[in-house]
Amino acid sequence: MHGFLNGLVRFRRGSWEMLATILIALGVFMLMQPFFLWAYTWSFLVTLVGTVMFIITSHFPE
């Protein structure tokens, strides 16, 4: 956990890409679930933020 947080603070690619991937997966899950309308409403925005974040962080140093 310490290595992950250290990577976030130092803007390293691995940690930020993992966070972006989690956001994308969360957005897709929110899109597919049938129970909460608020989750469906916010799913596109969460997926979009994760995707843009992944594109940006792919240019960070290892």
PDB file of N, CA and C in Angstrom:
ATOM      1  N   MET A   1       0.825  -1.184   0.000  1.00  0.00           N
ATOM      2  CA  MET A   1       0.000   0.000   0.000  1.00  0.00           C
ATOM      3  C   MET A   1       0.872   1.252   0.000  1.00  0.00           C
ATOM      4  N   HIS A   2       1.979   1.168   0.721  1.00  0.00           N
ATOM      5  CA  HIS A   2       2.883   2.317   0.783  1.00  0.00           C
ATOM      6  C   HIS A   2       3.488   2.607  -0.587  1.00  0.00           C
ATOM      7  N   GLY A   3       3.830   1.557  -1.343  1.00  0.00           N
ATOM      8  CA  GLY A   3       4.382   1.733  -2.679  1.00  0.00           C
ATOM      9  C   GLY A   3       3.373   2.351  -3.643  1.00  0.00           C
ATOM     10  N   PHE A   4       2.104   1.955  -3.495  1.00  0.00           N
ATOM     11  CA  PHE A   4       1.052   2.514  -4.344  1.00  0.00           C
ATOM     12  C   PHE A   4       0.875   4.002  -4.080  1.00  0.00           C
ATOM     13  N   LEU A   5       0.789   4.372  -2.808  1.00  0.00           N
ATOM     14  CA  LEU A   5       0.628   5.789  -2.452  1.00  0.00           C
ATOM     15  C   LEU A   5       1.852   6.605  -2.828  1.00  0.00           C
ATOM     16  N   ASN A   6       3.019   6.013  -2.680  1.00  0.00           N
ATOM     17  CA  ASN A   6       4.251   6.692  -3.073  1.00  0.00           C
ATOM     18  C   ASN A   6       4.264   6.935  -4.586  1.00  0.00           C
ATOM     19  N   GLY A   7       3.768   5.990  -5.356  1.00  0.00           N
ATOM     20  CA  GLY A   7       3.679   6.152  -6.795  1.00  0.00           C
ATOM     21  C   GLY A   7       2.701   7.233  -7.208  1.00  0.00           C
ATOM     22  N   LEU A   8       1.609   7.371  -6.446  1.00  0.00           N
ATOM     23  CA  LEU A   8       0.651   8.431  -6.733  1.00  0.00           C
ATOM     24  C   LEU A   8       1.256   9.805  -6.475  1.00  0.00           C
ATOM     25  N   VAL A   9       1.968   9.914  -5.380  1.00  0.00           N
ATOM     26  CA  VAL A   9       2.569  11.208  -5.024  1.00  0.00           C
ATOM     27  C   VAL A   9       3.652  11.587  -6.011  1.00  0.00           C
ATOM     28  N   ARG A  10       4.425  10.617  -6.474  1.00  0.00           N
ATOM     29  CA  ARG A  10       5.544  10.902  -7.382  1.00  0.00           C
ATOM     30  C   ARG A  10       5.142  10.843  -8.856  1.00  0.00           C
ATOM     31  N   PHE A  11       3.837  10.738  -9.137  1.00  0.00           N
ATOM     32  CA  PHE A  11       3.313  10.690 -10.497  1.00  0.00           C
ATOM     33  C   PHE A  11       3.987   9.597 -11.339  1.00  0.00           C
ATOM     34  N   ARG A  12       3.960   8.386 -10.818  1.00  0.00           N
ATOM     35  CA  ARG A  12       4.493   7.236 -11.547  1.00  0.00           C
ATOM     36  C   ARG A  12       3.361   6.547 -12.298  1.00  0.00           C
ATOM     37  N   ARG A  13       3.684   5.981 -13.435  1.00  0.00           N
ATOM     38  CA  ARG A  13       2.682   5.441 -14.343  1.00  0.00           C
ATOM     39  C   ARG A  13       1.873   4.299 -13.753  1.00  0.00           C
ATOM     40  N   GLY A  14       2.519   3.365 -13.109  1.00  0.00           N
ATOM     41  CA  GLY A  14       1.833   2.161 -12.642  1.00  0.00           C
ATOM     42  C   GLY A  14       0.685   2.441 -11.692  1.00  0.00           C
ATOM     43  N   SER A  15       0.913   3.272 -10.719  1.00  0.00           N
ATOM     44  CA  SER A  15      -0.122   3.563  -9.723  1.00  0.00           C
ATOM     45  C   SER A  15      -1.289   4.325 -10.333  1.00  0.00           C
ATOM     46  N   TRP A  16      -0.997   5.310 -11.150  1.00  0.00           N
ATOM     47  CA  TRP A  16      -2.057   6.121 -11.758  1.00  0.00           C
ATOM     48  C   TRP A  16      -2.846   5.316 -12.786  1.00  0.00           C
ATOM     49  N   GLU A  17      -2.168   4.441 -13.544  1.00  0.00           N
ATOM     50  CA  GLU A  17      -2.893   3.598 -14.493  1.00  0.00           C
ATOM     51  C   GLU A  17      -3.800   2.606 -13.773  1.00  0.00           C
ATOM     52  N   MET A  18      -3.355   2.098 -12.641  1.00  0.00           N
ATOM     53  CA  MET A  18      -4.189   1.193 -11.853  1.00  0.00           C
ATOM     54  C   MET A  18      -5.438   1.914 -11.351  1.00  0.00           C
ATOM     55  N   LEU A  19      -5.267   3.142 -10.874  1.00  0.00           N
ATOM     56  CA  LEU A  19      -6.402   3.932 -10.399  1.00  0.00           C
ATOM     57  C   LEU A  19      -7.367   4.225 -11.555  1.00  0.00           C
ATOM     58  N   ALA A  20      -6.837   4.563 -12.723  1.00  0.00           N
ATOM     59  CA  ALA A  20      -7.680   4.831 -13.888  1.00  0.00           C
ATOM     60  C   ALA A  20      -8.431   3.573 -14.315  1.00  0.00           C
ATOM     61  N   THR A  21      -7.777   2.433 -14.267  1.00  0.00           N
ATOM     62  CA  THR A  21      -8.423   1.174 -14.631  1.00  0.00           C
ATOM     63  C   THR A  21      -9.544   0.828 -13.660  1.00  0.00           C
ATOM     64  N   ILE A  22      -9.326   1.086 -12.396  1.00  0.00           N
ATOM     65  CA  ILE A  22     -10.370   0.854 -11.394  1.00  0.00           C
ATOM     66  C   ILE A  22     -11.568   1.760 -11.651  1.00  0.00           C
ATOM     67  N   LEU A  23     -11.316   3.017 -12.017  1.00  0.00           N
ATOM     68  CA  LEU A  23     -12.418   3.930 -12.329  1.00  0.00           C
ATOM     69  C   LEU A  23     -13.198   3.459 -13.557  1.00  0.00           C
ATOM     70  N   ILE A  24     -12.501   2.989 -14.569  1.00  0.00           N
ATOM     71  CA  ILE A  24     -13.185   2.479 -15.764  1.00  0.00           C
ATOM     72  C   ILE A  24     -14.056   1.270 -15.403  1.00  0.00           C
ATOM     73  N   ALA A  25     -13.501   0.351 -14.640  1.00  0.00           N
ATOM     74  CA  ALA A  25     -14.263  -0.840 -14.233  1.00  0.00           C
ATOM     75  C   ALA A  25     -15.459  -0.458 -13.359  1.00  0.00           C
ATOM     76  N   LEU A  26     -15.273   0.508 -12.475  1.00  0.00           N
ATOM     77  CA  LEU A  26     -16.382   0.973 -11.628  1.00  0.00           C
ATOM     78  C   LEU A  26     -17.475   1.605 -12.479  1.00  0.00           C
ATOM     79  N   GLY A  27     -17.086   2.392 -13.478  1.00  0.00           N
ATOM     80  CA  GLY A  27     -18.076   3.007 -14.360  1.00  0.00           C
ATOM     81  C   GLY A  27     -18.865   1.984 -15.148  1.00  0.00           C
ATOM     82  N   VAL A  28     -18.198   0.945 -15.640  1.00  0.00           N
ATOM     83  CA  VAL A  28     -18.897  -0.107 -16.381  1.00  0.00           C
ATOM     84  C   VAL A  28     -19.826  -0.882 -15.454  1.00  0.00           C
ATOM     85  N   PHE A  29     -19.369  -1.148 -14.251  1.00  0.00           N
ATOM     86  CA  PHE A  29     -20.233  -1.823 -13.278  1.00  0.00           C
ATOM     87  C   PHE A  29     -21.461  -0.976 -12.951  1.00  0.00           C
ATOM     88  N   MET A  30     -21.245   0.319 -12.771  1.00  0.00           N
ATOM     89  CA  MET A  30     -22.364   1.222 -12.488  1.00  0.00           C
ATOM     90  C   MET A  30     -23.353   1.253 -13.656  1.00  0.00           C
ATOM     91  N   LEU A  31     -22.864   1.111 -14.869  1.00  0.00           N
ATOM     92  CA  LEU A  31     -23.723   1.113 -16.051  1.00  0.00           C
ATOM     93  C   LEU A  31     -24.578  -0.151 -16.131  1.00  0.00           C
ATOM     94  N   MET A  32     -24.035  -1.280 -15.690  1.00  0.00           N
ATOM     95  CA  MET A  32     -24.726  -2.557 -15.862  1.00  0.00           C
ATOM     96  C   MET A  32     -25.634  -2.951 -14.700  1.00  0.00           C
ATOM     97  N   GLN A  33     -25.517  -2.287 -13.577  1.00  0.00           N
ATOM     98  CA  GLN A  33     -26.331  -2.692 -12.435  1.00  0.00           C
ATOM     99  C   GLN A  33     -27.767  -2.174 -12.583  1.00  0.00           C
ATOM    100  N   PRO A  34     -28.768  -2.951 -12.141  1.00  0.00           N
ATOM    101  CA  PRO A  34     -30.163  -2.550 -12.345  1.00  0.00           C
ATOM    102  C   PRO A  34     -30.841  -1.924 -11.124  1.00  0.00           C
ATOM    103  N   PHE A  35     -30.113  -1.640 -10.056  1.00  0.00           N
ATOM    104  CA  PHE A  35     -30.770  -1.283  -8.805  1.00  0.00           C
ATOM    105  C   PHE A  35     -30.815   0.205  -8.496  1.00  0.00           C
ATOM    106  N   PHE A  36     -29.758   0.940  -8.786  1.00  0.00           N
ATOM    107  CA  PHE A  36     -29.666   2.329  -8.368  1.00  0.00           C
ATOM    108  C   PHE A  36     -29.614   3.247  -9.584  1.00  0.00           C
ATOM    109  N   LEU A  37     -30.581   4.135  -9.690  1.00  0.00           N
ATOM    110  CA  LEU A  37     -30.625   5.060 -10.816  1.00  0.00           C
ATOM    111  C   LEU A  37     -29.480   6.069 -10.750  1.00  0.00           C
ATOM    112  N   TRP A  38     -29.083   6.478  -9.540  1.00  0.00           N
ATOM    113  CA  TRP A  38     -27.992   7.448  -9.418  1.00  0.00           C
ATOM    114  C   TRP A  38     -26.687   6.862  -9.954  1.00  0.00           C
ATOM    115  N   ALA A  39     -26.464   5.570  -9.746  1.00  0.00           N
ATOM    116  CA  ALA A  39     -25.248   4.935 -10.252  1.00  0.00           C
ATOM    117  C   ALA A  39     -25.267   4.882 -11.779  1.00  0.00           C
ATOM    118  N   TYR A  40     -26.425   4.575 -12.351  1.00  0.00           N
ATOM    119  CA  TYR A  40     -26.546   4.562 -13.803  1.00  0.00           C
ATOM    120  C   TYR A  40     -26.339   5.969 -14.363  1.00  0.00           C
ATOM    121  N   THR A  41     -26.855   6.968 -13.676  1.00  0.00           N
ATOM    122  CA  THR A  41     -26.742   8.349 -14.126  1.00  0.00           C
ATOM    123  C   THR A  41     -25.285   8.804 -14.172  1.00  0.00           C
ATOM    124  N   TRP A  42     -24.497   8.426 -13.189  1.00  0.00           N
ATOM    125  CA  TRP A  42     -23.103   8.870 -13.102  1.00  0.00           C
ATOM    126  C   TRP A  42     -22.120   7.938 -13.802  1.00  0.00           C
ATOM    127  N   SER A  43     -22.586   6.821 -14.334  1.00  0.00           N
ATOM    128  CA  SER A  43     -21.675   5.815 -14.884  1.00  0.00           C
ATOM    129  C   SER A  43     -20.887   6.323 -16.086  1.00  0.00           C
ATOM    130  N   PHE A  44     -21.523   7.069 -16.980  1.00  0.00           N
ATOM    131  CA  PHE A  44     -20.816   7.559 -18.152  1.00  0.00           C
ATOM    132  C   PHE A  44     -19.708   8.517 -17.751  1.00  0.00           C
ATOM    133  N   LEU A  45     -19.987   9.405 -16.820  1.00  0.00           N
ATOM    134  CA  LEU A  45     -18.982  10.374 -16.379  1.00  0.00           C
ATOM    135  C   LEU A  45     -17.799   9.681 -15.711  1.00  0.00           C
ATOM    136  N   VAL A  46     -18.060   8.682 -14.882  1.00  0.00           N
ATOM    137  CA  VAL A  46     -16.986   7.954 -14.210  1.00  0.00           C
ATOM    138  C   VAL A  46     -16.126   7.205 -15.226  1.00  0.00           C
ATOM    139  N   THR A  47     -16.769   6.573 -16.211  1.00  0.00           N
ATOM    140  CA  THR A  47     -16.024   5.872 -17.253  1.00  0.00           C
ATOM    141  C   THR A  47     -15.208   6.839 -18.094  1.00  0.00           C
ATOM    142  N   LEU A  48     -15.780   7.987 -18.420  1.00  0.00           N
ATOM    143  CA  LEU A  48     -15.071   8.989 -19.202  1.00  0.00           C
ATOM    144  C   LEU A  48     -13.863   9.541 -18.458  1.00  0.00           C
ATOM    145  N   VAL A  49     -14.021   9.840 -17.181  1.00  0.00           N
ATOM    146  CA  VAL A  49     -12.905  10.341 -16.378  1.00  0.00           C
ATOM    147  C   VAL A  49     -11.800   9.295 -16.304  1.00  0.00           C
ATOM    148  N   GLY A  50     -12.162   8.041 -16.093  1.00  0.00           N
ATOM    149  CA  GLY A  50     -11.163   6.975 -16.048  1.00  0.00           C
ATOM    150  C   GLY A  50     -10.426   6.815 -17.359  1.00  0.00           C
ATOM    151  N   THR A  51     -11.143   6.933 -18.472  1.00  0.00           N
ATOM    152  CA  THR A  51     -10.514   6.790 -19.782  1.00  0.00           C
ATOM    153  C   THR A  51      -9.554   7.933 -20.076  1.00  0.00           C
ATOM    154  N   VAL A  52      -9.992   9.162 -19.820  1.00  0.00           N
ATOM    155  CA  VAL A  52      -9.113  10.324 -20.031  1.00  0.00           C
ATOM    156  C   VAL A  52      -7.918  10.261 -19.095  1.00  0.00           C
ATOM    157  N   MET A  53      -8.154   9.842 -17.863  1.00  0.00           N
ATOM    158  CA  MET A  53      -7.061   9.711 -16.908  1.00  0.00           C
ATOM    159  C   MET A  53      -6.049   8.671 -17.382  1.00  0.00           C
ATOM    160  N   PHE A  54      -6.523   7.571 -17.950  1.00  0.00           N
ATOM    161  CA  PHE A  54      -5.621   6.541 -18.449  1.00  0.00           C
ATOM    162  C   PHE A  54      -4.784   7.067 -19.617  1.00  0.00           C
ATOM    163  N   ILE A  55      -5.407   7.825 -20.510  1.00  0.00           N
ATOM    164  CA  ILE A  55      -4.676   8.389 -21.646  1.00  0.00           C
ATOM    165  C   ILE A  55      -3.595   9.351 -21.172  1.00  0.00           C
ATOM    166  N   ILE A  56      -3.921  10.187 -20.203  1.00  0.00           N
ATOM    167  CA  ILE A  56      -2.949  11.161 -19.689  1.00  0.00           C
ATOM    168  C   ILE A  56      -1.820  10.469 -18.935  1.00  0.00           C
ATOM    169  N   THR A  57      -2.174   9.518 -18.085  1.00  0.00           N
ATOM    170  CA  THR A  57      -1.148   8.874 -17.267  1.00  0.00           C
ATOM    171  C   THR A  57      -0.248   7.928 -18.056  1.00  0.00           C
ATOM    172  N   SER A  58      -0.640   7.572 -19.262  1.00  0.00           N
ATOM    173  CA  SER A  58       0.224   6.720 -20.061  1.00  0.00           C
ATOM    174  C   SER A  58       1.487   7.464 -20.502  1.00  0.00           C
ATOM    175  N   HIS A  59       1.502   8.765 -20.323  1.00  0.00           N
ATOM    176  CA  HIS A  59       2.687   9.571 -20.655  1.00  0.00           C
ATOM    177  C   HIS A  59       3.561   9.852 -19.442  1.00  0.00           C
ATOM    178  N   PHE A  60       3.156   9.384 -18.269  1.00  0.00           N
ATOM    179  CA  PHE A  60       3.976   9.566 -17.067  1.00  0.00           C
ATOM    180  C   PHE A  60       5.206   8.664 -17.130  1.00  0.00           C
ATOM    181  N   PRO A  61       6.270   9.015 -16.406  1.00  0.00           N
ATOM    182  CA  PRO A  61       7.460   8.145 -16.394  1.00  0.00           C
ATOM    183  C   PRO A  61       7.209   6.872 -15.579  1.00  0.00           C
ATOM    184  N   GLU A  62       7.971   5.836 -15.905  1.00  0.00           N
ATOM    185  CA  GLU A  62       7.890   4.591 -15.144  1.00  0.00           C
ATOM    186  C   GLU A  62       8.393   4.881 -13.779  1.00  0.00           C
TER     187      GLU A  62
END
